Amino acid sequence: MHVLIVDDELLARNRLRVLLSDCEDPSAPFLVSEAATAAQALDVLHRTKDHHPVDMIFLDVQMPGQDGLRFAQTLRSLPRPPAVVFISAHAMYAANAFEVEAVDYLTKPVRPDRLQQAVAKVRRLYALEQKAPATMSMGSAAALLIRDRGRTERVPLHQVIYLKAEQKYVTVRTATRSYILDNSLTELEGRYPLQFVRIHRNALVTREQMRSLEKHYTEDDGEGWALRMHAVPELLMVSRRQLSAVRAIMNQPHIQVQPEMA
């Protein structure tokens, strides 16, 4: 993985380079480049694009010349934008950073555990990108912004398996963990009509993650239907009202419907 560190402070670049050495996979060590300004970073991106393109940029927010936020906007116009992780001494720019589709936001001094989390997140994104349609590049994919205790995290939409209403909030489920979101299901359904399918008044699921429709029995509801998703073990109940719409989607070749039992 080619990593570019963009920071006008030499000591900050040196420290981050040392910390990155502890995040390396021995079988695939990092190629690390450095730049002190956005202009120098663009030069690195141009010189390496054909043989070792930059995969991830650690980007300072406040720099001489073009600042990190404006530079991140420039990166989005590239054919293959690198993943951006912002690094700043100030937490107040976090919301702006995620508006330009940053993968993560770290505050100085950077903690080794948070750096490892950011690197792992980028690796997962690239792994998912290999499986995603070619039109869904990491730099342009839509995302949900999760805000929790002063921290904002960007969850790419193609990682979401389902959304489930829980009292006054929505649970966002991915293959690796769950998040809490303040938006309503109705709002999310209207914003992403091609991404999600309503299967119940309290649940939306991602079309591509639907695996099978199965007969299911619960003591509370009796016999009914449940949807099994890829990558997670839990079953999601399908309401009678939504069953016909879900069945129509089940006709797609990659989704299976369990035969009804006599």
mmCIF file of C-alpha atoms in Angstrom:
data_model
loop_
_atom_site.group_PDB
_atom_site.id
_atom_site.type_symbol
_atom_site.label_atom_id
_atom_site.label_comp_id
_atom_site.label_asym_id
_atom_site.label_seq_id
_atom_site.Cartn_x
_atom_site.Cartn_y
_atom_site.Cartn_z
ATOM 1 C CA MET A 1 0.000 0.000 0.000
ATOM 2 C CA HIS A 2 1.349 3.405 -1.000
ATOM 3 C CA VAL A 3 0.844 5.951 1.799
ATOM 4 C CA LEU A 4 1.351 9.695 1.392
ATOM 5 C CA ILE A 5 1.865 11.874 4.489
ATOM 6 C CA VAL A 6 0.985 15.529 3.878
ATOM 7 C CA ASP A 7 1.949 17.854 6.739
ATOM 8 C CA ASP A 8 3.969 21.068 6.807
ATOM 9 C CA GLU A 9 5.675 20.017 10.068
ATOM 10 C CA LEU A 10 8.684 17.739 9.555
ATOM 11 C CA LEU A 11 8.523 16.372 13.110
ATOM 12 C CA ALA A 12 4.868 15.420 12.631
ATOM 13 C CA ARG A 13 5.688 13.593 9.388
ATOM 14 C CA ASN A 14 8.590 11.743 11.016
ATOM 15 C CA ARG A 15 6.490 10.665 14.002
ATOM 16 C CA LEU A 16 3.681 9.407 11.800
ATOM 17 C CA ARG A 17 6.140 7.463 9.657
ATOM 18 C CA VAL A 18 7.451 5.721 12.793
ATOM 19 C CA LEU A 19 3.931 4.926 14.021
ATOM 20 C CA LEU A 20 2.987 3.539 10.610
ATOM 21 C CA SER A 21 5.806 1.014 10.811
ATOM 22 C CA ASP A 22 3.894 -0.667 13.658
ATOM 23 C CA CYS A 23 0.784 -0.985 11.454
ATOM 24 C CA GLU A 24 2.534 -2.736 8.579
ATOM 25 C CA ASP A 25 1.732 -6.184 7.314
ATOM 26 C CA PRO A 26 5.177 -7.871 7.095
ATOM 27 C CA SER A 27 4.162 -9.525 3.839
ATOM 28 C CA ALA A 28 3.127 -6.185 2.303
ATOM 29 C CA PRO A 29 5.127 -3.276 3.784
ATOM 30 C CA PHE A 30 4.036 0.306 3.195
ATOM 31 C CA LEU A 31 5.599 2.495 0.548
ATOM 32 C CA VAL A 32 5.634 5.887 2.298
ATOM 33 C CA SER A 33 5.981 9.256 0.555
ATOM 34 C CA GLU A 34 5.925 12.714 2.123
ATOM 35 C CA ALA A 35 4.842 16.219 1.161
ATOM 36 C CA ALA A 36 4.822 19.500 3.070
ATOM 37 C CA THR A 37 2.129 21.225 0.987
ATOM 38 C CA ALA A 38 -0.840 20.385 -1.208
ATOM 39 C CA ALA A 39 1.173 21.378 -4.286
ATOM 40 C CA GLN A 40 3.935 18.914 -3.382
ATOM 41 C CA ALA A 41 1.323 16.235 -2.726
ATOM 42 C CA LEU A 42 -0.187 16.738 -6.182
ATOM 43 C CA ASP A 43 3.273 16.328 -7.667
ATOM 44 C CA VAL A 44 3.711 13.001 -5.836
ATOM 45 C CA LEU A 45 0.291 11.828 -7.031
ATOM 46 C CA HIS A 46 1.150 12.723 -10.618
ATOM 47 C CA ARG A 47 4.614 11.126 -10.600
ATOM 48 C CA THR A 48 3.446 7.826 -9.095
ATOM 49 C CA LYS A 49 0.030 7.355 -10.725
ATOM 50 C CA ASP A 50 1.235 4.925 -13.400
ATOM 51 C CA HIS A 51 3.506 2.625 -11.379
ATOM 52 C CA HIS A 52 2.746 3.002 -7.634
ATOM 53 C CA PRO A 53 -0.443 5.077 -7.251
ATOM 54 C CA VAL A 54 -1.156 6.498 -3.807
ATOM 55 C CA ASP A 55 -3.747 4.436 -1.919
ATOM 56 C CA MET A 56 -4.055 6.440 1.303
ATOM 57 C CA ILE A 57 -3.276 10.023 2.320
ATOM 58 C CA PHE A 58 -2.761 11.230 5.873
ATOM 59 C CA LEU A 59 -3.667 14.875 5.452
ATOM 60 C CA ASP A 60 -3.130 17.792 7.812
ATOM 61 C CA VAL A 61 -5.970 20.324 7.856
ATOM 62 C CA GLN A 62 -4.060 23.570 8.405
ATOM 63 C CA MET A 63 -1.173 24.034 5.968
ATOM 64 C CA PRO A 64 0.415 26.939 4.071
ATOM 65 C CA GLY A 65 -1.228 27.556 0.712
ATOM 66 C CA GLN A 66 -4.170 25.278 -0.016
ATOM 67 C CA ASP A 67 -5.493 23.792 3.230
ATOM 68 C CA GLY A 68 -6.302 20.123 3.702
ATOM 69 C CA LEU A 69 -10.072 20.460 3.302
ATOM 70 C CA ARG A 70 -9.797 22.235 -0.051
ATOM 71 C CA PHE A 71 -7.142 19.774 -1.193
ATOM 72 C CA ALA A 72 -9.465 16.882 -0.331
ATOM 73 C CA GLN A 73 -12.082 18.457 -2.610
ATOM 74 C CA THR A 74 -9.486 18.464 -5.392
ATOM 75 C CA LEU A 75 -8.728 14.786 -4.793
ATOM 76 C CA ARG A 76 -12.371 13.845 -5.380
ATOM 77 C CA SER A 77 -12.024 14.837 -9.035
ATOM 78 C CA LEU A 78 -9.294 12.247 -9.657
ATOM 79 C CA PRO A 79 -10.197 9.075 -11.603
ATOM 80 C CA ARG A 80 -9.108 6.949 -8.635
ATOM 81 C CA PRO A 81 -9.145 9.100 -5.493
ATOM 82 C CA PRO A 82 -7.025 7.802 -2.613
ATOM 83 C CA ALA A 83 -8.568 7.231 0.793
ATOM 84 C CA VAL A 84 -8.148 10.324 2.973
ATOM 85 C CA VAL A 85 -7.497 10.283 6.714
ATOM 86 C CA PHE A 86 -7.317 13.764 8.217
ATOM 87 C CA ILE A 87 -4.918 14.573 11.034
ATOM 88 C CA SER A 88 -5.309 17.795 12.995
ATOM 89 C CA ALA A 89 -4.584 19.312 16.377
ATOM 90 C CA HIS A 90 -8.202 20.516 16.441
ATOM 91 C CA ALA A 91 -11.336 18.352 16.579
ATOM 92 C CA MET A 92 -13.569 21.185 15.328
ATOM 93 C CA TYR A 93 -12.905 20.381 11.650
ATOM 94 C CA ALA A 94 -14.191 16.795 11.886
ATOM 95 C CA ALA A 95 -17.668 17.476 10.473
ATOM 96 C CA ASN A 96 -16.167 19.351 7.498
ATOM 97 C CA ALA A 97 -13.727 16.504 6.921
ATOM 98 C CA PHE A 98 -16.465 13.904 6.566
ATOM 99 C CA GLU A 99 -18.375 16.169 4.191
ATOM 100 C CA VAL A 100 -15.469 15.691 1.752
ATOM 101 C CA GLU A 101 -15.698 11.906 2.281
ATOM 102 C CA ALA A 102 -12.777 11.364 4.628
ATOM 103 C CA VAL A 103 -12.411 7.803 5.869
ATOM 104 C CA ASP A 104 -11.340 8.882 9.354
ATOM 105 C CA TYR A 105 -10.254 11.888 11.420
ATOM 106 C CA LEU A 106 -7.394 11.669 13.916
ATOM 107 C CA THR A 107 -6.358 14.328 16.403
ATOM 108 C CA LYS A 108 -2.766 15.165 17.290
ATOM 109 C CA PRO A 109 -0.863 13.738 19.008
ATOM 110 C CA VAL A 110 -1.942 10.639 17.093
ATOM 111 C CA ARG A 111 -2.549 7.614 19.291
ATOM 112 C CA PRO A 112 -1.125 4.340 17.927
ATOM 113 C CA ASP A 113 -4.409 2.476 18.474
ATOM 114 C CA ARG A 114 -6.418 5.087 16.548
ATOM 115 C CA LEU A 115 -3.889 5.007 13.724
ATOM 116 C CA GLN A 116 -4.195 1.234 13.523
ATOM 117 C CA GLN A 117 -7.988 1.558 13.397
ATOM 118 C CA ALA A 118 -7.767 4.043 10.524
ATOM 119 C CA VAL A 119 -5.368 1.840 8.548
ATOM 120 C CA ALA A 120 -7.561 -1.220 9.131
ATOM 121 C CA LYS A 121 -10.597 0.732 7.953
ATOM 122 C CA VAL A 122 -8.878 1.709 4.706
ATOM 123 C CA ARG A 123 -7.800 -1.881 4.115
ATOM 124 C CA ARG A 124 -11.394 -3.059 4.587
ATOM 125 C CA LEU A 125 -12.646 -0.397 2.192
ATOM 126 C CA TYR A 126 -10.222 -1.474 -0.511
ATOM 127 C CA ALA A 127 -11.168 -5.118 0.032
ATOM 128 C CA LEU A 128 -14.851 -4.218 -0.359
ATOM 129 C CA GLU A 129 -14.087 -2.043 -3.376
ATOM 130 C CA GLN A 130 -12.700 -5.094 -5.162
ATOM 131 C CA LYS A 131 -16.110 -6.767 -4.748
ATOM 132 C CA ALA A 132 -18.198 -3.673 -5.474
ATOM 133 C CA PRO A 133 -19.321 -2.608 -8.964
ATOM 134 C CA ALA A 134 -16.719 -0.685 -10.945
ATOM 135 C CA THR A 135 -18.914 2.410 -10.892
ATOM 136 C CA MET A 136 -18.739 2.546 -7.087
ATOM 137 C CA SER A 137 -15.299 3.997 -6.465
ATOM 138 C CA MET A 138 -14.266 4.589 -2.895
ATOM 139 C CA GLY A 139 -13.938 8.295 -3.442
ATOM 140 C CA SER A 140 -17.446 8.775 -4.802
ATOM 141 C CA ALA A 141 -19.546 6.261 -2.866
ATOM 142 C CA ALA A 142 -22.324 7.681 -0.697
ATOM 143 C CA ALA A 143 -21.966 7.276 3.042
ATOM 144 C CA LEU A 144 -23.822 7.611 6.330
ATOM 145 C CA LEU A 145 -22.294 9.976 8.882
ATOM 146 C CA ILE A 146 -22.379 8.483 12.376
ATOM 147 C CA ARG A 147 -21.952 10.997 15.200
ATOM 148 C CA ASP A 148 -21.308 9.636 18.680
ATOM 149 C CA ARG A 149 -19.933 11.473 21.732
ATOM 150 C CA GLY A 150 -18.254 14.188 19.712
ATOM 151 C CA ARG A 151 -16.782 11.776 17.155
ATOM 152 C CA THR A 152 -17.971 11.527 13.548
ATOM 153 C CA GLU A 153 -17.424 8.402 11.468
ATOM 154 C CA ARG A 154 -18.148 7.840 7.785
ATOM 155 C CA VAL A 155 -19.759 4.475 6.944
ATOM 156 C CA PRO A 156 -19.822 3.869 3.162
ATOM 157 C CA LEU A 157 -23.308 2.967 2.001
ATOM 158 C CA HIS A 158 -22.215 -0.226 0.262
ATOM 159 C CA GLN A 159 -21.032 -1.600 3.632
ATOM 160 C CA VAL A 160 -24.495 -1.311 5.196
ATOM 161 C CA ILE A 161 -26.397 -4.606 5.414
ATOM 162 C CA TYR A 162 -29.574 -3.369 7.063
ATOM 163 C CA LEU A 163 -31.130 -0.491 9.025
ATOM 164 C CA LYS A 164 -33.467 -1.213 11.912
ATOM 165 C CA ALA A 165 -35.545 1.214 13.962
ATOM 166 C CA GLU A 166 -35.032 0.826 17.714
ATOM 167 C CA GLN A 167 -37.266 3.204 19.710
ATOM 168 C CA LYS A 168 -35.847 6.708 19.037
ATOM 169 C CA TYR A 169 -32.849 5.726 16.910
ATOM 170 C CA VAL A 170 -31.809 3.520 13.982
ATOM 171 C CA THR A 171 -29.296 0.684 14.189
ATOM 172 C CA VAL A 172 -26.927 0.601 11.201
ATOM 173 C CA ARG A 173 -25.587 -2.935 10.729
ATOM 174 C CA THR A 174 -22.430 -3.738 8.769
ATOM 175 C CA ALA A 175 -20.551 -7.025 8.524
ATOM 176 C CA THR A 176 -18.216 -6.056 11.358
ATOM 177 C CA ARG A 177 -20.247 -3.945 13.808
ATOM 178 C CA SER A 178 -23.371 -1.888 14.562
ATOM 179 C CA TYR A 179 -23.768 1.894 14.760
ATOM 180 C CA ILE A 180 -26.459 4.220 16.102
ATOM 181 C CA LEU A 181 -27.989 6.819 13.769
ATOM 182 C CA ASP A 182 -30.444 9.618 14.583
ATOM 183 C CA ASN A 183 -32.185 9.689 11.179
ATOM 184 C CA SER A 184 -35.597 8.091 10.672
ATOM 185 C CA LEU A 185 -36.122 5.057 8.434
ATOM 186 C CA THR A 186 -38.559 7.037 6.294
ATOM 187 C CA GLU A 187 -35.940 9.714 5.673
ATOM 188 C CA LEU A 188 -33.281 7.136 4.745
ATOM 189 C CA GLU A 189 -35.691 5.238 2.502
ATOM 190 C CA GLY A 190 -36.522 8.433 0.622
ATOM 191 C CA ARG A 191 -32.884 9.460 0.299
ATOM 192 C CA TYR A 192 -31.626 6.085 -0.979
ATOM 193 C CA PRO A 193 -34.565 4.423 -2.780
ATOM 194 C CA LEU A 194 -32.333 2.310 -5.040
ATOM 195 C CA GLN A 195 -30.145 1.085 -2.194
ATOM 196 C CA PHE A 196 -32.649 -0.069 0.424
ATOM 197 C CA VAL A 197 -35.814 -2.182 0.440
ATOM 198 C CA ARG A 198 -38.406 -1.930 3.197
ATOM 199 C CA ILE A 199 -39.235 -5.365 4.595
ATOM 200 C CA HIS A 200 -41.029 -4.259 7.768
ATOM 201 C CA ARG A 201 -42.202 -1.019 9.334
ATOM 202 C CA ASN A 202 -39.028 -1.149 11.451
ATOM 203 C CA ALA A 203 -36.453 -2.388 8.907
ATOM 204 C CA LEU A 204 -34.764 -1.537 5.608
ATOM 205 C CA VAL A 205 -32.278 -3.900 3.961
ATOM 206 C CA THR A 206 -29.675 -3.481 1.229
ATOM 207 C CA ARG A 207 -30.820 -5.161 -1.985
ATOM 208 C CA GLU A 208 -27.462 -6.741 -2.811
ATOM 209 C CA GLN A 209 -27.168 -8.230 0.684
ATOM 210 C CA MET A 210 -30.468 -10.147 0.555
ATOM 211 C CA ARG A 211 -29.700 -13.862 0.672
ATOM 212 C CA SER A 212 -32.864 -15.916 1.179
ATOM 213 C CA LEU A 213 -36.521 -15.707 2.224
ATOM 214 C CA GLU A 214 -37.478 -18.399 4.714
ATOM 215 C CA LYS A 215 -40.453 -19.655 6.694
ATOM 216 C CA HIS A 216 -40.030 -18.678 10.323
ATOM 217 C CA TYR A 217 -41.984 -19.188 13.541
ATOM 218 C CA THR A 218 -41.972 -17.048 16.683
ATOM 219 C CA GLU A 219 -44.105 -17.352 19.808
ATOM 220 C CA ASP A 220 -45.190 -13.716 19.540
ATOM 221 C CA ASP A 221 -46.122 -13.617 15.838
ATOM 222 C CA GLY A 222 -46.648 -17.276 15.009
ATOM 223 C CA GLU A 223 -45.713 -18.486 11.539
ATOM 224 C CA GLY A 224 -44.372 -15.938 9.099
ATOM 225 C CA TRP A 225 -41.461 -15.110 6.812
ATOM 226 C CA ALA A 226 -37.954 -13.925 7.603
ATOM 227 C CA LEU A 227 -35.104 -12.643 5.489
ATOM 228 C CA ARG A 228 -31.588 -14.005 5.803
ATOM 229 C CA MET A 229 -28.784 -11.606 4.867
ATOM 230 C CA HIS A 230 -25.224 -12.137 3.735
ATOM 231 C CA ALA A 231 -22.404 -11.645 6.285
ATOM 232 C CA VAL A 232 -24.582 -11.523 9.445
ATOM 233 C CA PRO A 233 -26.295 -14.379 11.325
ATOM 234 C CA GLU A 234 -29.509 -12.688 12.461
ATOM 235 C CA LEU A 235 -32.851 -13.194 10.691
ATOM 236 C CA LEU A 236 -35.059 -10.185 9.915
ATOM 237 C CA MET A 237 -38.832 -10.536 9.996
ATOM 238 C CA VAL A 238 -40.782 -9.630 6.841
ATOM 239 C CA SER A 239 -44.221 -8.124 7.407
ATOM 240 C CA ARG A 240 -47.275 -9.411 5.521
ATOM 241 C CA ARG A 241 -47.679 -5.973 3.975
ATOM 242 C CA GLN A 242 -44.165 -6.030 2.484
ATOM 243 C CA LEU A 243 -44.043 -9.732 1.595
ATOM 244 C CA SER A 244 -45.168 -9.381 -2.034
ATOM 245 C CA ALA A 245 -42.571 -6.675 -2.744
ATOM 246 C CA VAL A 246 -39.842 -8.758 -1.122
ATOM 247 C CA ARG A 247 -40.932 -11.829 -3.104
ATOM 248 C CA ALA A 248 -40.631 -9.833 -6.342
ATOM 249 C CA ILE A 249 -37.016 -9.002 -5.527
ATOM 250 C CA MET A 250 -36.411 -12.648 -4.676
ATOM 251 C CA ASN A 251 -36.869 -13.465 -8.373
ATOM 252 C CA GLN A 252 -33.384 -12.169 -9.000
ATOM 253 C CA PRO A 253 -31.039 -15.105 -9.781
ATOM 254 C CA HIS A 254 -28.615 -14.489 -6.891
ATOM 255 C CA ILE A 255 -31.355 -14.612 -4.226
ATOM 256 C CA GLN A 256 -33.010 -17.802 -3.023
ATOM 257 C CA VAL A 257 -36.509 -18.446 -1.712
ATOM 258 C CA GLN A 258 -36.985 -21.428 0.558
ATOM 259 C CA PRO A 259 -39.909 -23.614 -0.594
ATOM 260 C CA GLU A 260 -43.005 -23.549 1.558
ATOM 261 C CA MET A 261 -43.360 -26.493 3.898
ATOM 262 C CA ALA A 262 -46.542 -28.519 3.832
#
